[in-house]
PDB file of C-alpha atoms in Angstrom:
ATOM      1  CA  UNK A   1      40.014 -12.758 -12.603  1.00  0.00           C
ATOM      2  CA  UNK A   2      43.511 -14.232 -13.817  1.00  0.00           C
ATOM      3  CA  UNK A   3      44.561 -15.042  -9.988  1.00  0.00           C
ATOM      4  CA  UNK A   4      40.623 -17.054  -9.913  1.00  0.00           C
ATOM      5  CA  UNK A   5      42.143 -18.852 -12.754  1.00  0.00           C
ATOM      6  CA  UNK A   6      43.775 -22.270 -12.203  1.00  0.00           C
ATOM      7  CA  UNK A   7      46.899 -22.432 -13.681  1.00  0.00           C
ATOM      8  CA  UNK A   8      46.924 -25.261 -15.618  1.00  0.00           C
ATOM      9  CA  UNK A   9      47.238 -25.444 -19.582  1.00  0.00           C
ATOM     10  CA  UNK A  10      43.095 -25.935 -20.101  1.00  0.00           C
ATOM     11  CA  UNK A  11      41.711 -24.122 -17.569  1.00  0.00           C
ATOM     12  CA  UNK A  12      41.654 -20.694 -19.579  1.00  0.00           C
ATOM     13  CA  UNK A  13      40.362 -22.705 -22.770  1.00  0.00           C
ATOM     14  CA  UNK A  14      37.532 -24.036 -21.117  1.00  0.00           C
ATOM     15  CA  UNK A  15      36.748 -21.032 -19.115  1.00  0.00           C
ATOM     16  CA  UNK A  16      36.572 -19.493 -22.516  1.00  0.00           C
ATOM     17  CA  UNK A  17      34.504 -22.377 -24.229  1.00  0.00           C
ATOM     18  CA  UNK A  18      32.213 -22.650 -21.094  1.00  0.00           C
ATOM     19  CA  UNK A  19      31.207 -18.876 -21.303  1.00  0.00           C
ATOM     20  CA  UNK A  20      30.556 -19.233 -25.618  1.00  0.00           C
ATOM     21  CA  UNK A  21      28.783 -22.464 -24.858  1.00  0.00           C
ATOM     22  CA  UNK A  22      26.997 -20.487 -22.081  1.00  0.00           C
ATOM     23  CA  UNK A  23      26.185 -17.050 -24.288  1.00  0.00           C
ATOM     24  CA  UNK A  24      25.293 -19.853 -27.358  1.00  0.00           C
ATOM     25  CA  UNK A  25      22.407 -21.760 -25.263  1.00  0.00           C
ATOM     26  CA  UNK A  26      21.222 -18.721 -24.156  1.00  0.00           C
ATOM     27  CA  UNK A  27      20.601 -17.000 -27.092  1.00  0.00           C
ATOM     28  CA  UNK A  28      19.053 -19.836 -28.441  1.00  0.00           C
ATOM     29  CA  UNK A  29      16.486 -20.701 -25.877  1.00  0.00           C
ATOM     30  CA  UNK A  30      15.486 -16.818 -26.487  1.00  0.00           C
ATOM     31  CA  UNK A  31      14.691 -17.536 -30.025  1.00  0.00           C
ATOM     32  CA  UNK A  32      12.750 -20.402 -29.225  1.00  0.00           C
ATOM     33  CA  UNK A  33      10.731 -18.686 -26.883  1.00  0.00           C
ATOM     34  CA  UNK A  34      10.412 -16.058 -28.917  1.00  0.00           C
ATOM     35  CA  UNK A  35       9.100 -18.262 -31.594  1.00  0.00           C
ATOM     36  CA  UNK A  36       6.888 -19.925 -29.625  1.00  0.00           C
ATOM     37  CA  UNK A  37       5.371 -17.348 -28.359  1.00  0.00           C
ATOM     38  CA  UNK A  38       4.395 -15.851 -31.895  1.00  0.00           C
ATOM     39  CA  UNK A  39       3.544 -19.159 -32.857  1.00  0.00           C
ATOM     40  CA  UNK A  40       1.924 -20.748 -30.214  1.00  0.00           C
ATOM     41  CA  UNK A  41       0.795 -17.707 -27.942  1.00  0.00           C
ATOM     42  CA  UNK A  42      -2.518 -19.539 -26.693  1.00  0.00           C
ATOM     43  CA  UNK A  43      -0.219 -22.625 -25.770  1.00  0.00           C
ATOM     44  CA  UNK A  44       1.902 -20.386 -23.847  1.00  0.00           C
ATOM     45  CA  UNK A  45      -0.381 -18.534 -22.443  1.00  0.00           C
ATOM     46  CA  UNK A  46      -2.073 -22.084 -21.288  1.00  0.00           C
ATOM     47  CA  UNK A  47       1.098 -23.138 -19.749  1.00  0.00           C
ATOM     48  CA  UNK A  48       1.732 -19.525 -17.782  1.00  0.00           C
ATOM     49  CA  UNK A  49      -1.884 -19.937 -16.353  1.00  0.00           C
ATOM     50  CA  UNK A  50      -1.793 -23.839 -15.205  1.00  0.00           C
ATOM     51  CA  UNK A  51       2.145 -23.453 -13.557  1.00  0.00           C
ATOM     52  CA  UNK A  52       0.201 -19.831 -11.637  1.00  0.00           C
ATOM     53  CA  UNK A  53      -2.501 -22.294 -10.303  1.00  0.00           C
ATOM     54  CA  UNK A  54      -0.100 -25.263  -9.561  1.00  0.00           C
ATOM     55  CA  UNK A  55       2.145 -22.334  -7.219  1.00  0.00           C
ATOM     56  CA  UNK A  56      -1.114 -20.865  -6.047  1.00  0.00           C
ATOM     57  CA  UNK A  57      -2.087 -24.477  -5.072  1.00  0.00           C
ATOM     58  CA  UNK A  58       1.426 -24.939  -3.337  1.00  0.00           C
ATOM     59  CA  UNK A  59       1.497 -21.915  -1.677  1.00  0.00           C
ATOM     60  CA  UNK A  60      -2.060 -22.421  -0.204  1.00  0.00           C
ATOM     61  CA  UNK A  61      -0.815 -25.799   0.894  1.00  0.00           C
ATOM     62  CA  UNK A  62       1.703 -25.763   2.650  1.00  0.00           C
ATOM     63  CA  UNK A  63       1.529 -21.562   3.459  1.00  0.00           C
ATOM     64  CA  UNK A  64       3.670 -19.089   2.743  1.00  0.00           C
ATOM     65  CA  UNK A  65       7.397 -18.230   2.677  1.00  0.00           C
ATOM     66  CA  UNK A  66       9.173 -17.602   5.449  1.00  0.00           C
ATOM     67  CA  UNK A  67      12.383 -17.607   5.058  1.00  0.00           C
ATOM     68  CA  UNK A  68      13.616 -14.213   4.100  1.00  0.00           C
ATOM     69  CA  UNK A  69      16.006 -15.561   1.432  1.00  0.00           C
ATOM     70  CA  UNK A  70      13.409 -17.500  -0.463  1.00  0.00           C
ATOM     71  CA  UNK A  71      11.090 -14.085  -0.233  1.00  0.00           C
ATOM     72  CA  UNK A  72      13.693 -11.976  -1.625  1.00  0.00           C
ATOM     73  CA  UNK A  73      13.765 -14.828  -4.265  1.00  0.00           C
ATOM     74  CA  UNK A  74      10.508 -14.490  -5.265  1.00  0.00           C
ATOM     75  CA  UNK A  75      10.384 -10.299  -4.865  1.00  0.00           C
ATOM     76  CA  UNK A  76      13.544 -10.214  -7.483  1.00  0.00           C
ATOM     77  CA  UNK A  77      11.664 -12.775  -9.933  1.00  0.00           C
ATOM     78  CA  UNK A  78       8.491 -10.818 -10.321  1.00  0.00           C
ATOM     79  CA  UNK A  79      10.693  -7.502 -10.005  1.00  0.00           C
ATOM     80  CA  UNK A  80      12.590  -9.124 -12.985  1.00  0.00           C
ATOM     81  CA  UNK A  81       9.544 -10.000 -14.734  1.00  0.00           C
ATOM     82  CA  UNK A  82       8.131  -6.719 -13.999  1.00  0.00           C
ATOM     83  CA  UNK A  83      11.125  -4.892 -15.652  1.00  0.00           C
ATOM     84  CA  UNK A  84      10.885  -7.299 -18.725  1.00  0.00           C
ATOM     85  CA  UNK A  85       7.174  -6.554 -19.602  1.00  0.00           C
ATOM     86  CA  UNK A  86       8.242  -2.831 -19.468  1.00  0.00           C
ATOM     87  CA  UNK A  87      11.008  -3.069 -21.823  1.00  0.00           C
ATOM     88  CA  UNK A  88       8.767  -5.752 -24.365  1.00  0.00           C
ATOM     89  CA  UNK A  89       5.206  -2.904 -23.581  1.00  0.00           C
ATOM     90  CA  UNK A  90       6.206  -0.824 -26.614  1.00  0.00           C
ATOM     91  CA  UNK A  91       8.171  -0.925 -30.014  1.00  0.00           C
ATOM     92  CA  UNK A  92      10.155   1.818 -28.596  1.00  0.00           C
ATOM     93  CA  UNK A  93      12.753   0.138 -26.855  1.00  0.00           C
ATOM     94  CA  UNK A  94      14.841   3.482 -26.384  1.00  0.00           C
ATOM     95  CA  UNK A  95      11.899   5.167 -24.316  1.00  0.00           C
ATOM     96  CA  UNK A  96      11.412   1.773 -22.702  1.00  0.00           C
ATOM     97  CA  UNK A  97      15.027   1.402 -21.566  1.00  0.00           C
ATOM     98  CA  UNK A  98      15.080   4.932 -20.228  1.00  0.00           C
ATOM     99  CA  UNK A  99      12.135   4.040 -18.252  1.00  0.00           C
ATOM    100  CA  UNK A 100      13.749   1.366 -16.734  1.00  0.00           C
ATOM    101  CA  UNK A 101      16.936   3.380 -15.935  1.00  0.00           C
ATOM    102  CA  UNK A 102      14.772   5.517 -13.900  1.00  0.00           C
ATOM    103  CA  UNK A 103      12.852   3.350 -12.009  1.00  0.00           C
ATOM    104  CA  UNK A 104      16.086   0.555 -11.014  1.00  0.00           C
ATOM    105  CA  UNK A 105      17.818   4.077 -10.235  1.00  0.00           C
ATOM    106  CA  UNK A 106      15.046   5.277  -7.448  1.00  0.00           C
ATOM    107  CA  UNK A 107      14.864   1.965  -6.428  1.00  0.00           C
ATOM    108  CA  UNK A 108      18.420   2.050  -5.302  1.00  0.00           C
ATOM    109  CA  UNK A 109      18.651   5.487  -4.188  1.00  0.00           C
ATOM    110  CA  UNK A 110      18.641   5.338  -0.077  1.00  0.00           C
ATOM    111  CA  UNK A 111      14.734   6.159   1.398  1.00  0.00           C
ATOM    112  CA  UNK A 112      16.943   9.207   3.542  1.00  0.00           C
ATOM    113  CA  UNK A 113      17.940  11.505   0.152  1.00  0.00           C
ATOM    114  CA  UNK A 114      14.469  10.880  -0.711  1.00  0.00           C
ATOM    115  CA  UNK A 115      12.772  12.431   1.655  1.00  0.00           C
ATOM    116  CA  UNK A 116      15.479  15.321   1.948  1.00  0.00           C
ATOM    117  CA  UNK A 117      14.645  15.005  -1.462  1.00  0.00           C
ATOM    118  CA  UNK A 118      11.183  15.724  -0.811  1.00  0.00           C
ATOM    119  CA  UNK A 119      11.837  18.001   1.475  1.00  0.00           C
ATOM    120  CA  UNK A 120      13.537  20.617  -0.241  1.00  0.00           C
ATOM    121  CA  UNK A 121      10.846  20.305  -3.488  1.00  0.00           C
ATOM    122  CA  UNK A 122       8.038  20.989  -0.700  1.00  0.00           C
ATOM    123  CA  UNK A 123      10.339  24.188   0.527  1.00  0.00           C
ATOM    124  CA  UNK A 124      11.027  25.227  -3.409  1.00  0.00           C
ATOM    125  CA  UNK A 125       7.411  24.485  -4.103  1.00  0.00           C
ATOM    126  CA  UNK A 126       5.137  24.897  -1.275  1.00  0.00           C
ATOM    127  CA  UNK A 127       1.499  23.003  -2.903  1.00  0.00           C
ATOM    128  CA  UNK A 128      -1.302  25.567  -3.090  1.00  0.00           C
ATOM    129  CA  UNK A 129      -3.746  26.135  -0.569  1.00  0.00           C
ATOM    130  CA  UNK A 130      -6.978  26.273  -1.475  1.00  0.00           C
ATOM    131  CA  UNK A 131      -8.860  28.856   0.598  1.00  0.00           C
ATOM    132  CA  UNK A 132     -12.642  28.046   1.331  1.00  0.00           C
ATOM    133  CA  UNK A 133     -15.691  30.358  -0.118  1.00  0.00           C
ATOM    134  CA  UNK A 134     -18.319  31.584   2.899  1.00  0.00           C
ATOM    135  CA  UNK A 135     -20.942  28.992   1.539  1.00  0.00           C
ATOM    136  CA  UNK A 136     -18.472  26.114   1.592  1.00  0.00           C
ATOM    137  CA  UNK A 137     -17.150  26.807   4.911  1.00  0.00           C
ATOM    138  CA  UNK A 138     -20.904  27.142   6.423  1.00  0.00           C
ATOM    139  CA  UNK A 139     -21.651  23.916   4.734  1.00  0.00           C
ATOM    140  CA  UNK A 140     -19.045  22.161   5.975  1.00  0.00           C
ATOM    141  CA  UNK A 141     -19.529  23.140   9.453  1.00  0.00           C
ATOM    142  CA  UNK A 142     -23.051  22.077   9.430  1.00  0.00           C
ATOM    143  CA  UNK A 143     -21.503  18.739   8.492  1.00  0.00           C
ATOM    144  CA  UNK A 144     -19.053  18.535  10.837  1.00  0.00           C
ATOM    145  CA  UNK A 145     -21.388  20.203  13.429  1.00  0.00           C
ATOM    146  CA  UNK A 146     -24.070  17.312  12.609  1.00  0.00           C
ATOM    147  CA  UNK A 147     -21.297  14.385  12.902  1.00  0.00           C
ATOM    148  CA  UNK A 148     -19.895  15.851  16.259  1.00  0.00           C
ATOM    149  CA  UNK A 149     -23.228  15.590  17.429  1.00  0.00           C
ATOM    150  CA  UNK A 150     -24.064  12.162  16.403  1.00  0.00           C
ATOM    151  CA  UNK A 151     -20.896  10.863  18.009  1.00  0.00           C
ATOM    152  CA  UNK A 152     -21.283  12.481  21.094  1.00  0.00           C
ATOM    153  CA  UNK A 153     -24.886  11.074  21.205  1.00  0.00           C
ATOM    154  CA  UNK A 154     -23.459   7.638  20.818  1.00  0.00           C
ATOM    155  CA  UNK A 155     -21.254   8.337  23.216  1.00  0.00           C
ATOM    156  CA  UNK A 156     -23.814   9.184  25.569  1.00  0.00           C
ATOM    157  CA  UNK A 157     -25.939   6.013  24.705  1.00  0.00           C
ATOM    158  CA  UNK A 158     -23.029   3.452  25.057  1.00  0.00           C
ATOM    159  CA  UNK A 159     -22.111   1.472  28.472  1.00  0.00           C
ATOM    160  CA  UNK A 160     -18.768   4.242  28.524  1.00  0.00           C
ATOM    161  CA  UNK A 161     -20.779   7.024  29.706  1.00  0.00           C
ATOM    162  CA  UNK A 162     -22.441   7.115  32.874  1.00  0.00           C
ATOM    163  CA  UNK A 163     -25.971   8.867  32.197  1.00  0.00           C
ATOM    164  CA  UNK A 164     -27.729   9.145  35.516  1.00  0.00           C
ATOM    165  CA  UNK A 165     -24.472  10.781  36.639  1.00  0.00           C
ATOM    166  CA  UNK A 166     -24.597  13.552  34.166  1.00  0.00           C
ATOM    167  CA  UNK A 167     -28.338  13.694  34.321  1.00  0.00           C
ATOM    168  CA  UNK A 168     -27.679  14.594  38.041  1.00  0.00           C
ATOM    169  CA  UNK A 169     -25.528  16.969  37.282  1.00  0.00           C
ATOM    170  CA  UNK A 170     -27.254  19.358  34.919  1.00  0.00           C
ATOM    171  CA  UNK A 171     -30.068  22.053  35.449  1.00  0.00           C
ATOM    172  CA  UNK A 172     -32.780  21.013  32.614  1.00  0.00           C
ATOM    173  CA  UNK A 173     -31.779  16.917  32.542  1.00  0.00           C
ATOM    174  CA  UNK A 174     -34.898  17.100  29.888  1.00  0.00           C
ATOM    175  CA  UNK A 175     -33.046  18.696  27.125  1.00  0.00           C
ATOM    176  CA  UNK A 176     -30.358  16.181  27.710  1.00  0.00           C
ATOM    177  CA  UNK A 177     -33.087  13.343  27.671  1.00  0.00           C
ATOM    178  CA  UNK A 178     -34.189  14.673  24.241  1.00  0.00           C
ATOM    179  CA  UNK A 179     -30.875  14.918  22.864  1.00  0.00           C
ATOM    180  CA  UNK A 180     -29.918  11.459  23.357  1.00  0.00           C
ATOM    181  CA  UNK A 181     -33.263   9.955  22.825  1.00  0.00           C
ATOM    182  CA  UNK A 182     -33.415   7.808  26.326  1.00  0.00           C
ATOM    183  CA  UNK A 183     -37.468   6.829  26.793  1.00  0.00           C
ATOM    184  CA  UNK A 184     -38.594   8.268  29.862  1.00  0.00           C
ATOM    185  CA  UNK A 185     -39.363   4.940  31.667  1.00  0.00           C
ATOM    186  CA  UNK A 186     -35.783   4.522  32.274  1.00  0.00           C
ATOM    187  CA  UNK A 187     -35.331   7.645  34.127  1.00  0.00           C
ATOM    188  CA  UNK A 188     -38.150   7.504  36.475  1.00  0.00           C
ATOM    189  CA  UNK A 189     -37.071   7.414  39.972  1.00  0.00           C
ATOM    190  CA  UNK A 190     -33.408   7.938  39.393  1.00  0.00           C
ATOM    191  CA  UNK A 191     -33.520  11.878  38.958  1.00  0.00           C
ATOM    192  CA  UNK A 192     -35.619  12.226  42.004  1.00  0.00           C
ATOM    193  CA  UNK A 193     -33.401  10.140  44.012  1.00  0.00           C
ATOM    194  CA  UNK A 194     -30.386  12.012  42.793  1.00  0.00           C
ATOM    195  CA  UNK A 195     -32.393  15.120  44.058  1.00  0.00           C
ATOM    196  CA  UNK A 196     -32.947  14.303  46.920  1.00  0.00           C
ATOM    197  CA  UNK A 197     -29.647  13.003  47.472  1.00  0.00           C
ATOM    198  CA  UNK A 198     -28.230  16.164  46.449  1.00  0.00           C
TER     199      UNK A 198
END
């Protein structure tokens, strides 16, 4: 800091009197939003909702971001906001603080010591397997029986499969008929044919 410092006779003076001046405005806009707030919530609350729809109404405009420095803007306004609300949710600013501690201190830990992170609590605690009775497991193959079918049947019924070629190929073609529900006009002629060319 002292070799950023010009070294003139002033320079430290008003680096000083900027940075009061500086702490000085800002603690006084904070009362007065404070105070307007408790006095005049519905008035702030009025002016929160009409500059949301004047954004919204930009945004939808003229589209959205898209340069990355403006998004990460935006993301470290509403994460700033975010952490605000947290810390003003509760009278108890000491549990409130500690819960932002925690969550700005994930948020900077690296994604790859989380998920070794993860890892080793999933070795330490393995999560419980839940082992299925005889009645649920015969329930839920019926149901899984019953869907298997349907999809195959839809299979069979869509432009994918070719139906006189599998017809031809199997020994009661009627049981297959059945199963996918094809009316019978459509298959006269074709299984003889394939007979006969067989």
């Amino acid at each position: 800091m002292a070799r950023l410092v010009p070294k003139k006779s002033g320079a430290v003076t008003l680096m000083v009197g900027g940075w009061g001046l500086t702490i000085y405005l800002i603690q006084y806009l904070w009362q007065n939003f404070l105070s307007i707030v408790k006095e005049n919530h519905s008035i702030a609350v009025g002016y929160i909702v009409v500059a949301g729809l004047i954004s919204f109404a930009m945004v939808y405009r003229y589209g959205p971001l898209t340069d990355k420095r403006s998004i990460n803007l935006v993301q470290w306004a509403m994460q700033l906001a975010a952490v605000v609300a947290v810390f003003l949710s509760s009278q108890y600013r000491e549990a409130t603080l500690g819960i932002i501690i925690v969550m700005v201190s994930y948020h900077t830990v690296p994604d790859k010591w989380k998920s070794k992170f993860q890892t080793f609590w999933r070795r330490q605690f393995p999560p419980k397997v839940k082992w299925l009775t005889e009645e649920e497991y015969i329930q839920e193959a019926d149901v899984e029986t019953r869907k298997a079918l349907q999809d195959l049947r839809s299979f069979c019924r869509s432009p994918n499969c070719d139906a006189w070629k599998t017809v031809s190929r199997l020994k009661s073609p009627q049981r297959f008929v059945e199963f996918v529900g094809i009316p019978q006009k459509r298959l006269s002629g074709t299984p003889n044919r394939a007979h006969r060319e067989r």
